[in-house]
Coordinates of C-alpha atoms and ligand atoms in Angstrom, one line a residue:
X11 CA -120.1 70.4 29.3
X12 CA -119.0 67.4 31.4
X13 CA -118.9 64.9 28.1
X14 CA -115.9 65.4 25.9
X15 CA -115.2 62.5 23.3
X16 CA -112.2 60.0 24.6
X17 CA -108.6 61.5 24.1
X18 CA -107.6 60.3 21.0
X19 CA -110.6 58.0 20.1
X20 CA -111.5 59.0 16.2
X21 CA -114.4 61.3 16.0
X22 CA -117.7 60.5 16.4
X23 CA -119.0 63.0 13.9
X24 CA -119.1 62.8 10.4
X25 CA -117.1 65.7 8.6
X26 CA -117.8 68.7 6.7
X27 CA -115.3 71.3 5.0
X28 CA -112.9 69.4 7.0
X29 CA -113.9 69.8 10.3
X30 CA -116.7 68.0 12.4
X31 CA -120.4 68.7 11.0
X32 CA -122.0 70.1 14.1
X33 CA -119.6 72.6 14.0
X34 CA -122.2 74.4 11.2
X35 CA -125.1 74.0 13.3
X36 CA -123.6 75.9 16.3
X37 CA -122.3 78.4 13.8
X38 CA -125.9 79.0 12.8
X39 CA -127.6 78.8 15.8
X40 CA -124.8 81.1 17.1
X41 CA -125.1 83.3 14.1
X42 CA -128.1 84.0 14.9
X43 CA -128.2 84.2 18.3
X44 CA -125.5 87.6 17.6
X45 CA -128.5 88.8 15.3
X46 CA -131.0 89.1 17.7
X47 CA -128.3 90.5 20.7
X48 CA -126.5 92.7 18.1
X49 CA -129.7 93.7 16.0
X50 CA -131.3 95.0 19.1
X51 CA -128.4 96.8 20.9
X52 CA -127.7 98.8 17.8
X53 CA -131.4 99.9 18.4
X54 CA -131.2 99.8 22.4
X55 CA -129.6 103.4 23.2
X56 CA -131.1 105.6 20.1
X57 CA -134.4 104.0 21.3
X58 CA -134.5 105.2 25.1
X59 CA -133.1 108.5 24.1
X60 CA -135.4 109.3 21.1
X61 CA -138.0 112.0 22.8
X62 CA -141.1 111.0 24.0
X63 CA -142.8 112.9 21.4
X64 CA -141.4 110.5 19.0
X65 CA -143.2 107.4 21.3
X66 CA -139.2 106.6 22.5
X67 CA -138.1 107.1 26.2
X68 CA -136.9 110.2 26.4
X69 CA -134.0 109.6 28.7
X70 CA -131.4 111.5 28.9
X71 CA -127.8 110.3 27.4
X72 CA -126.5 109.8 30.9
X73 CA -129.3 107.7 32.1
X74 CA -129.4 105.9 29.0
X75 CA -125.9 105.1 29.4
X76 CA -125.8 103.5 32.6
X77 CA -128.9 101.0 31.9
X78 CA -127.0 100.1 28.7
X79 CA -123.8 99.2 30.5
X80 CA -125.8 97.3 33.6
X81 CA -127.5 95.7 30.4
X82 CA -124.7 94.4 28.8
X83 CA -122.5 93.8 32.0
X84 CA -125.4 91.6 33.3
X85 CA -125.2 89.7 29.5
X86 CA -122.1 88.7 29.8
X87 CA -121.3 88.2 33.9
X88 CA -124.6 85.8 33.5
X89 CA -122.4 83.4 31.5
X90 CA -121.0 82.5 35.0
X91 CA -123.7 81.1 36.4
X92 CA -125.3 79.8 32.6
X93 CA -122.0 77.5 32.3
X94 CA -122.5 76.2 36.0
X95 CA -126.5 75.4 35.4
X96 CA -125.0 73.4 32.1
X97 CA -122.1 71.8 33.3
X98 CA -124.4 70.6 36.6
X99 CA -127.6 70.3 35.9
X100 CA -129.4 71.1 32.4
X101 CA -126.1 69.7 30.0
X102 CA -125.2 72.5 27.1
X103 CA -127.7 71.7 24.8
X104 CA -130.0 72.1 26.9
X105 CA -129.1 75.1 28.3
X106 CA -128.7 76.6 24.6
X107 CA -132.6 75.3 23.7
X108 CA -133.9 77.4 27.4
X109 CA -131.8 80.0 26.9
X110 CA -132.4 81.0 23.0
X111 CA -136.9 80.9 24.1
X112 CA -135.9 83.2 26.9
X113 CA -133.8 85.5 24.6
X114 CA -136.7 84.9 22.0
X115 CA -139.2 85.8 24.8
X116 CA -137.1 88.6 25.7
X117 CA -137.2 90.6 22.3
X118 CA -140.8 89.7 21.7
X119 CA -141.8 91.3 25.0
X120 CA -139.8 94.5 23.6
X121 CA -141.9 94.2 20.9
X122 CA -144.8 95.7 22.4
X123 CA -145.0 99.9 23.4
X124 CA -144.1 99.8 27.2
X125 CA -141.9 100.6 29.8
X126 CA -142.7 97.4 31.6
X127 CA -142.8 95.0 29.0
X128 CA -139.0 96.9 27.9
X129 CA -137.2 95.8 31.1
X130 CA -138.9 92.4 31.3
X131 CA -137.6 91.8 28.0
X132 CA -133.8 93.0 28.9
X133 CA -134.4 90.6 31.9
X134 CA -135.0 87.6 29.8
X135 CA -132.2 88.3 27.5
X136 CA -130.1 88.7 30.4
X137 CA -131.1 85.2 31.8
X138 CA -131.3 83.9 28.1
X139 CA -127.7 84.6 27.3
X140 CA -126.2 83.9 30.0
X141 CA -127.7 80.2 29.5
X142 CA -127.0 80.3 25.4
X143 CA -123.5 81.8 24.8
X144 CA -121.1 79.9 27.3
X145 CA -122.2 76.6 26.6
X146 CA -123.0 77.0 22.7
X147 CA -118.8 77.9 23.0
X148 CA -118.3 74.6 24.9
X149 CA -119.2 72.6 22.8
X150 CA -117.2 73.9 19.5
X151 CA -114.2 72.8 21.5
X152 CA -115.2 69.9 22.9
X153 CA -116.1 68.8 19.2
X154 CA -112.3 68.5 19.5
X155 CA -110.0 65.9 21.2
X156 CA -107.5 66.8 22.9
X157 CA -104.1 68.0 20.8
X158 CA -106.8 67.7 17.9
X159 CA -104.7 71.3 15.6
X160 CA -108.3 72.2 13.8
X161 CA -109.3 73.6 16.5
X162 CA -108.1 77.2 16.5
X163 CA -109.4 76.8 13.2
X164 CA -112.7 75.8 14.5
X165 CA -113.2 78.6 16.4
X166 CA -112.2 81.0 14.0
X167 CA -114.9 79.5 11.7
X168 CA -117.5 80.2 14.8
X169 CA -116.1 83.4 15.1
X170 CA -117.4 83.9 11.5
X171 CA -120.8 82.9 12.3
X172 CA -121.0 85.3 15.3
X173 CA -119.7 87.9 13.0
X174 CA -122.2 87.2 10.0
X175 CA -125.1 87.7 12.5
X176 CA -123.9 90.8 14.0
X177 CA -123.9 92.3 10.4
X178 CA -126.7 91.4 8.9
X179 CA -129.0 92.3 11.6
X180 CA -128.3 96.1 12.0
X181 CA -129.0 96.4 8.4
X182 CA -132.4 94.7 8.9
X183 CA -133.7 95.7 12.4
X184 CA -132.5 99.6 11.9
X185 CA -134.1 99.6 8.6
X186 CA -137.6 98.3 10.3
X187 CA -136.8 100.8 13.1
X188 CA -136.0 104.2 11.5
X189 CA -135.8 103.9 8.1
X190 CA -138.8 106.7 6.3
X191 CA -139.6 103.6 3.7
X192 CA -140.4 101.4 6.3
X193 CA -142.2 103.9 8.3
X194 CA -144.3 104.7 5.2
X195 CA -145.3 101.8 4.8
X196 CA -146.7 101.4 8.3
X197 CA -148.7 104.5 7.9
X198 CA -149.7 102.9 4.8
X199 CA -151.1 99.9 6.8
X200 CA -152.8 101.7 9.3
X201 CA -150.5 101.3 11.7
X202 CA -148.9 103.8 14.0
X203 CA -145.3 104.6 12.4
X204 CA -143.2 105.7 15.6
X205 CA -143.9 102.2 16.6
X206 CA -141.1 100.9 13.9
X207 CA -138.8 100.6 16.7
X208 CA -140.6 97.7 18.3
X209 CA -140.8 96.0 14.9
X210 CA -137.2 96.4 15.2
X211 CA -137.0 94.4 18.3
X212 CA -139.4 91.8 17.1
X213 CA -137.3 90.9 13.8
X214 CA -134.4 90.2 16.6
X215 CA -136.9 87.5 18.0
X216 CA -137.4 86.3 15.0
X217 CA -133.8 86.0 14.3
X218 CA -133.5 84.0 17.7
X219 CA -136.3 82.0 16.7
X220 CA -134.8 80.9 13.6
X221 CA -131.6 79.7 15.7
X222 CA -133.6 77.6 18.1
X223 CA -135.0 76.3 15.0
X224 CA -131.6 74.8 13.4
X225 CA -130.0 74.1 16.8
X226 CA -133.4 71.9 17.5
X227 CA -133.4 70.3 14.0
X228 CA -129.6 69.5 13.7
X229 CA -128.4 69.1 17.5
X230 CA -128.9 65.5 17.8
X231 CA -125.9 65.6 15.3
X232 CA -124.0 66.5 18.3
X233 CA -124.5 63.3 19.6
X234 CA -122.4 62.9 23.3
X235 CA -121.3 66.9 22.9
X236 CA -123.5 68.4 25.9
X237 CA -125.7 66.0 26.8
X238 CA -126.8 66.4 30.5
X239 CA -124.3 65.2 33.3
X240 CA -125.2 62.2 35.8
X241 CA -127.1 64.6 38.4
X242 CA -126.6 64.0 41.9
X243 CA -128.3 65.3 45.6
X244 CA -126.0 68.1 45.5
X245 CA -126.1 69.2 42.0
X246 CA -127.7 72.5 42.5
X247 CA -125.6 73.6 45.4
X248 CA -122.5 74.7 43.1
X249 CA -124.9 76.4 40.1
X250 CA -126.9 78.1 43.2
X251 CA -123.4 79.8 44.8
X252 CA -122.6 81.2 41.4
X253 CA -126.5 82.2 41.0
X254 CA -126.3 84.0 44.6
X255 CA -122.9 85.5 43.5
X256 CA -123.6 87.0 40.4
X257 CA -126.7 88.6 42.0
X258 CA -124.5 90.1 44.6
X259 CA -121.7 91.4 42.3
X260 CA -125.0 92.7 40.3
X261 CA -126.3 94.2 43.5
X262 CA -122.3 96.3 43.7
X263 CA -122.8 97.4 40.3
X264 CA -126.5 98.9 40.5
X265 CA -124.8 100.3 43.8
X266 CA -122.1 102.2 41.8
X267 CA -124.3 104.1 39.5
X268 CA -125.8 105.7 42.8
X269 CA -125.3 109.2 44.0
X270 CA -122.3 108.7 46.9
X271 CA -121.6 105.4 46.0
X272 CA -119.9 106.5 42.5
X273 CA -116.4 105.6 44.5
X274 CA -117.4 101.8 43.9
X275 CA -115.9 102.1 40.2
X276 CA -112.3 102.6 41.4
X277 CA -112.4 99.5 43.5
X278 CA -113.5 97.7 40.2
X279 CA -110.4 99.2 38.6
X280 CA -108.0 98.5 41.6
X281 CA -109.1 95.0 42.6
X282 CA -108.2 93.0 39.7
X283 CA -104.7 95.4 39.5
X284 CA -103.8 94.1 43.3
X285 CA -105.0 90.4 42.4
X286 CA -102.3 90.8 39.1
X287 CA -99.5 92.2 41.6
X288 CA -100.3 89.3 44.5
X289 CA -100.5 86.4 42.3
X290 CA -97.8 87.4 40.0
X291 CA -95.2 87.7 43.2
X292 CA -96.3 84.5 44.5
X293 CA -93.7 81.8 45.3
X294 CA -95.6 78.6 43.9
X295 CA -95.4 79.2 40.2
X296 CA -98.6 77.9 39.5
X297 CA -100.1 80.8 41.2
X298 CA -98.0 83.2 39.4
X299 CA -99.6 82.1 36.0
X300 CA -102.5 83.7 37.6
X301 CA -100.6 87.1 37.9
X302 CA -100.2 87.0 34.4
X303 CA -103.9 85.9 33.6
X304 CA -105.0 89.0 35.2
X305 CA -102.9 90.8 32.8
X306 CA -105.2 89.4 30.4
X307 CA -108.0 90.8 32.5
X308 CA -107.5 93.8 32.9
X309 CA -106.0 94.5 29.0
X310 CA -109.6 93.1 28.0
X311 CA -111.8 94.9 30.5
X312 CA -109.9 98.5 29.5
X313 CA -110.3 97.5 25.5
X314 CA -114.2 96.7 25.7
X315 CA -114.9 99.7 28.1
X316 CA -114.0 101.5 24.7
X317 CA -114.9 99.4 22.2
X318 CA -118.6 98.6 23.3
X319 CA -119.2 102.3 23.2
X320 CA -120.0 101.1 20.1
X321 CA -123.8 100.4 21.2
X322 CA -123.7 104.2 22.7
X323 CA -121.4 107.4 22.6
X324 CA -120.7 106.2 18.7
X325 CA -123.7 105.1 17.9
X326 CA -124.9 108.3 19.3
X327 CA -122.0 109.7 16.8
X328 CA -123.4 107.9 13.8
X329 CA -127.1 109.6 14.6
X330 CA -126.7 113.4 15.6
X331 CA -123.2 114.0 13.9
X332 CA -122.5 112.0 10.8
X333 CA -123.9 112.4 7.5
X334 CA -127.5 110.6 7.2
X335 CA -127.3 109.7 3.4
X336 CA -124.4 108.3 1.3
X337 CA -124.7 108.5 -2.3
X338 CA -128.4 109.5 -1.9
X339 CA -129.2 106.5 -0.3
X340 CA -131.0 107.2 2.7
X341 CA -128.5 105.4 5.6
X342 CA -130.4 105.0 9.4
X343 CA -127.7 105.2 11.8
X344 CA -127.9 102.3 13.1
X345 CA -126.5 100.9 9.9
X346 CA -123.1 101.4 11.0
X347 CA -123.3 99.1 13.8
X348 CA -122.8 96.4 11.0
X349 CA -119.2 98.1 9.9
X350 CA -117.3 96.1 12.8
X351 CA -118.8 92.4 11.9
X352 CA -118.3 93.5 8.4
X353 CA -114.6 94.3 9.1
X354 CA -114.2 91.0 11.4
X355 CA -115.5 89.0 8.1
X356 CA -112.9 90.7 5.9
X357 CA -110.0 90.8 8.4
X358 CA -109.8 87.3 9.4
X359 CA -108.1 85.4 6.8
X360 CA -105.6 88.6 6.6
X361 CA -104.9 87.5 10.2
X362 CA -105.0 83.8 9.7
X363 CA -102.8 84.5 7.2
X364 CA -100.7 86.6 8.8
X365 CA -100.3 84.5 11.9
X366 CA -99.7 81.3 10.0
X367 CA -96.8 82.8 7.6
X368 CA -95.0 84.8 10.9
X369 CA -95.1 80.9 12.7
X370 CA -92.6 81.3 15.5
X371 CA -91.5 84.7 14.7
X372 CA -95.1 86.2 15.6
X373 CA -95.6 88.5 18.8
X374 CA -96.0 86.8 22.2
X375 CA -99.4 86.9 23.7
X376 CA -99.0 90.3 25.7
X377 CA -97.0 92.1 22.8
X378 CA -100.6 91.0 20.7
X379 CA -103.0 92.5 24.0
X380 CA -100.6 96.1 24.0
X381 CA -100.8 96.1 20.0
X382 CA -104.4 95.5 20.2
X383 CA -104.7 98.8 22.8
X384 CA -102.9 101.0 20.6
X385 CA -105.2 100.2 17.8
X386 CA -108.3 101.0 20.0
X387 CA -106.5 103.9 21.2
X388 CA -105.8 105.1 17.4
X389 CA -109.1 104.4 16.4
X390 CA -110.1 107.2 19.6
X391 CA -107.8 109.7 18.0
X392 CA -109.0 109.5 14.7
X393 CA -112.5 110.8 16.1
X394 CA -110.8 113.9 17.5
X395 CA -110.5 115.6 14.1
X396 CA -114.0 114.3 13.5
X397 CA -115.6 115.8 16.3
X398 CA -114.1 118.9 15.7
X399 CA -115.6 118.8 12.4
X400 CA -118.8 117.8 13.4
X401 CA -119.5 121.5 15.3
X402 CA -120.1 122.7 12.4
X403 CA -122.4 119.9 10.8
X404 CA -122.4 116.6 9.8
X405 CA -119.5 114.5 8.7
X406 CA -118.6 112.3 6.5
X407 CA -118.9 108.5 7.2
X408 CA -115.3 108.0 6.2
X409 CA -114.2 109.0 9.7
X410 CA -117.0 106.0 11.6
X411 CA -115.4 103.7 9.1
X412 CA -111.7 104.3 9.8
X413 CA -112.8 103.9 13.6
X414 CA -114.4 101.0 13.4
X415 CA -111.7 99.6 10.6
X416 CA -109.1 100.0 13.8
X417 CA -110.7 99.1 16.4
X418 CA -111.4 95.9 14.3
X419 CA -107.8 95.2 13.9
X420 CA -107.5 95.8 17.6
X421 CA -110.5 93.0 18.0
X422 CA -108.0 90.7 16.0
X423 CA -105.3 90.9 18.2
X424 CA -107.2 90.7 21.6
X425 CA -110.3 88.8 21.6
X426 CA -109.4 85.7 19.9
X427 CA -105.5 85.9 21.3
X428 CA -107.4 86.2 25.2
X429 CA -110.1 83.4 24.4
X430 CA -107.0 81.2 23.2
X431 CA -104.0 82.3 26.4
X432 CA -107.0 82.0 29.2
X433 CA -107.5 78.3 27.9
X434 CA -103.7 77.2 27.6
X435 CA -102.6 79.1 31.1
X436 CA -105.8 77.6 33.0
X437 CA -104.7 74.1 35.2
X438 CA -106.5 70.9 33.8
X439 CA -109.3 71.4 36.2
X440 CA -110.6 75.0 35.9
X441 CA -110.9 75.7 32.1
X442 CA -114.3 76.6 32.9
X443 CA -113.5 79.0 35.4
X444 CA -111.3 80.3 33.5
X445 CA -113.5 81.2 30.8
X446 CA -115.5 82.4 33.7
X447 CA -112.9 85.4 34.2
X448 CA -112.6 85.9 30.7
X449 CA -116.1 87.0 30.6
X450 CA -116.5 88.8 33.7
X451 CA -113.6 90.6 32.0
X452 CA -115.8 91.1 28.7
X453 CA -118.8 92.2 31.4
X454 CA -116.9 94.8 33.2
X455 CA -115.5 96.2 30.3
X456 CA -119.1 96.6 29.0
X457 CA -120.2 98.5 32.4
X458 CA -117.4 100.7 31.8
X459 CA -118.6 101.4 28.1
X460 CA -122.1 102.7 29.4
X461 CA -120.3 105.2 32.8
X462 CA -117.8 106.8 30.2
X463 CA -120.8 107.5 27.7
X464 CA -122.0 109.0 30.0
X465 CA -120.2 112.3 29.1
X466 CA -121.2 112.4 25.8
X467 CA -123.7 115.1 26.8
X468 CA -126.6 115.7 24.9
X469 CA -126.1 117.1 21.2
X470 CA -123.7 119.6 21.3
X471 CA -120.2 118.4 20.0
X472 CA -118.1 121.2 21.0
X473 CA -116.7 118.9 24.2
X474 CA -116.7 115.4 22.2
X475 CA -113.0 116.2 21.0
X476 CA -111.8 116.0 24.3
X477 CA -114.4 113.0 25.0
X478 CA -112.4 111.0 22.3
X479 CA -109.4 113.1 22.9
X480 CA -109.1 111.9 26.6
X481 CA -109.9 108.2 26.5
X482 CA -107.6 108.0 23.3
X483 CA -104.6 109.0 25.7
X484 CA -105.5 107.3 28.5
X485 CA -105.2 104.0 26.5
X486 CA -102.4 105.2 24.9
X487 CA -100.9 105.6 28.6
X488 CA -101.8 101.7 29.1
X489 CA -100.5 100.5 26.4
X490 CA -97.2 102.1 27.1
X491 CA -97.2 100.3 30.9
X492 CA -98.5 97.2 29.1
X493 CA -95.6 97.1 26.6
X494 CA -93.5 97.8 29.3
X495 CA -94.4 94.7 31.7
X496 CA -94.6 92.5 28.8
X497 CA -91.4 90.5 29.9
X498 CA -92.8 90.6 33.7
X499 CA -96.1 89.0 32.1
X500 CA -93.7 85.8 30.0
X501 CA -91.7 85.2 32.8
X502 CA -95.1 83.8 34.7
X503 CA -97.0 82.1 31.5
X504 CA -94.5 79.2 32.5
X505 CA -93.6 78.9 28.5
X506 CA -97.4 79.7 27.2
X507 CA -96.8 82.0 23.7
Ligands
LIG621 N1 -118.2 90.2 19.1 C1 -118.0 89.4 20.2 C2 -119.2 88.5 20.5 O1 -120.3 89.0 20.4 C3 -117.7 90.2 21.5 C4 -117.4 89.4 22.7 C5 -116.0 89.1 23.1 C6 -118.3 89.0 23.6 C7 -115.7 88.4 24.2 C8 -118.0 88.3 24.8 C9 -116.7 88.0 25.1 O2 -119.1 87.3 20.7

């Protein structure tokens, strides 16, 4: 990540749709990167709950839970290390080709009936990601100069890409994994068909496989865009800190899933709250910027900690207590995992739109963070009628929609509005840091997703109206003190919108 083109100098790369041409082959190589991640976490917790009867795990919803949030909290706090190894050692293409054949490793392993080869293959994902998804970001904006004004755009084209993977790959790795066609036709072949899960994990392979294939073909378009650094003795020492580091804080989180050591989780919650308080009442103002970054923080770790329950508690939803065919078409549940990406697709030029036409006039950063939580939280309400519908059988999809149609719009006016703030508040010299936080942000917020699942309970709904009920307010609650400290938060962005 160390080679970004000269300030100023024209661009190196020829263009396409207006922007610069490797900017396509990262968005497919992302693209499908999202397929395999997404296409097997829509899978992930259905799988270890399905009984073992059915040749799933038979876990419990609560166990289930908590390896789904150290899964995807390990996904994302990996990135830490993954942009160090690039920046120091490997370069980001690099880093992208070894991280997408561990991820492609990964799903292959989870391919085959076992316990064993299961967790080996969350491991390589783990590793695989964390390698793949930092730098592959990199290098979209260093296809940029500096002051270049495509490059919001650019991203929100990657975005797309992301988003077009995350869709598809529901659709085709739920349909290999629970759909009665599909199993048919395995008992047709011979072949076992309770094992259509694992065929489910294989297509995400294949998806990965696919990505490595275009990034491979196409990356020497990138030409000086993440080409390995000048390596020196001490190279390793910075990549192997963050390495040691990420272990430990991994080490804490297995910790707080322990009996007696549940306590843990509050000092997760309260830490980045006092970092907010001592930076932002700092007296050197570059320090209070930070106060106001950990706003950002802790606004994104609360939203995903509810959003991300998309890959459990509402994916659970969508498989015990919604309806299981629309219009006579058989629908596995699973399927709905694609109705975010699907929203994200159709949303975004509303947005761009929107943004573009408000100019000046549109809400500050923070005002876009607290109207993003009060989506999310909306989106929690709107399953409280659901679930009290859903005691006395299934319900219509409408009500998964409308959730995932809100929290969507909350997506819009968080995720990309953070990714942008983190990169204009950060000094020069710690951008990639910076993106560091944003992440471990993203990870934490993940964690979170799989300890509240965890009351979902197992298959009676009577209680899930004060599940949604509860975690509705509570965000409700934080939105109210976010929109409250909203001029605290301008006064230390130092001008930053
Ligand atoms: N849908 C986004 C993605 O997969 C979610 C995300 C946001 C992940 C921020 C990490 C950080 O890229």
């Amino acid at each position: 990540m160390n080679q970004s083109p000269v300030p100023g100098a024209p661009s190196v790369h020829g263009e396409f749709l207006g922007h610069p041409r490797p900017l396509f082959t990262l968005f497919f190589a992302e693209g499908w990167e999202r397929f395999s991640y997404y296409g097997m976490r829509a899978l992930l917790t259905l799988f270890m709950t399905l009984p073992v009867a059915s040749a799933g795990f038979g876990y419990t919803v609560e166990k289930a839970s908590l390896i789904y949030g150290t899964y995807v909290f390990s996904v994302y706090m990996m990135s830490i290390p993954g942009g160090s190894i690039a920046d120091n050692i490997l370069g980001a293409r690099m880093a992208v080709i070894v991280g997408g054949l561990f991820i492609a490793c990964g799903h292959f392993s989870m391919a085959f009936p076992s316990e064993a080869t299961f967790y080996l293959g969350l491991l390589l994902v783990v590793i695989g990601t964390g390698l793949l998804k930092p730098n592959i970001s990199a290098m979209v904006g260093q296809l940029y100069a500096p002051g270049d004004t495509r490059r919001d755009a650019g991203f929100s084209i990657f975005y797309m890409g992301i988003n077009l993977g995350s869709m598809t790959a529901p659709i085709i790795t739920g349909f290999l994994a629970q759909h009665s066609r599909f199993k048919a036709m395995l008992a047709s072949w011979g072949l076992n068909p309770d094992h259509s899960w694992h065929w489910g994990f294989a297509a995400a392979g294949v998806g990965m496989v696919l990505g490595l294939v275009i990034f491979i073909l196409f990356g020497d378009g990138l030409k000086q865009v993440g080409t390995p650094p000048v390596r020196t003795a001490g190279s390793w020492q910075k990549p192997a800190v963050m390495l040691l580091g990420a272990i430990g804080l991994w080490g804490i989180v297995w910790l707080s899933d322990r009996e007696g050591f549940t306590w843990i989780r509050y000092l997760f919650i309260l830490t980045p709250i006092a970092v907010m308080l001592w930076f932002g009442y700092s007296k050197q103002e570059e320090l209070r910027r930070l106060g106001a970054v950990f706003y950002f923080f802790i606004g994104a770790f609360i939203f995903w900690a509810l959003f991300e329950q998309a890959g459990t508690s509402l994916n659970l939803f969508a498989d015990r207590f919604t309806a299981t065919h629309i219009f006579g078409f058989e629908v596995p549940s699973s399927w709905y995992q694609a109705a975010n990406p699907f929203f994200v697709v159709a949303l975004a030029p509303v947005f761009a739109f929107l943004w573009t036409r408000l100019g000046a006039k549109q809400p500050s950063s923070p005002m876009k963070f607290t109207i993003g939580l009060a989506f999310l939280a909306s989106a929690f309400t709107l399953m409280v009628p659901a679930a009290k519908l859903a005691v006395e059988g299934r319900v219509s999809p409408l009500w998964l929609f409308g959730l995932y149609f809100l929290q969507t719009i909350g997506e819009m006016c968080l995720s990309p509005v953070g990714l942008s703030t983190f990169t204009k508040l950060s000094p020069r010299h710690l951008v990639g840091a910076m993106m560091g936080i944003w992440f471990l942000g993203a990870a934490f917020g993940n964690k979170f997703a799989g300890v509240l699942s965890t009351a979902f309970g197992e298959g009676d709904a009577s209680h899930l109206d004060r599940f949604f009920g509860q975690q509705s307010l509570a965000v409700f609650i934080v939105a109210g003190i976010f929109l409250a400290l909203v001029p605290w938060v301008r006064r230390r962005m130092g001008g930053v919108l």
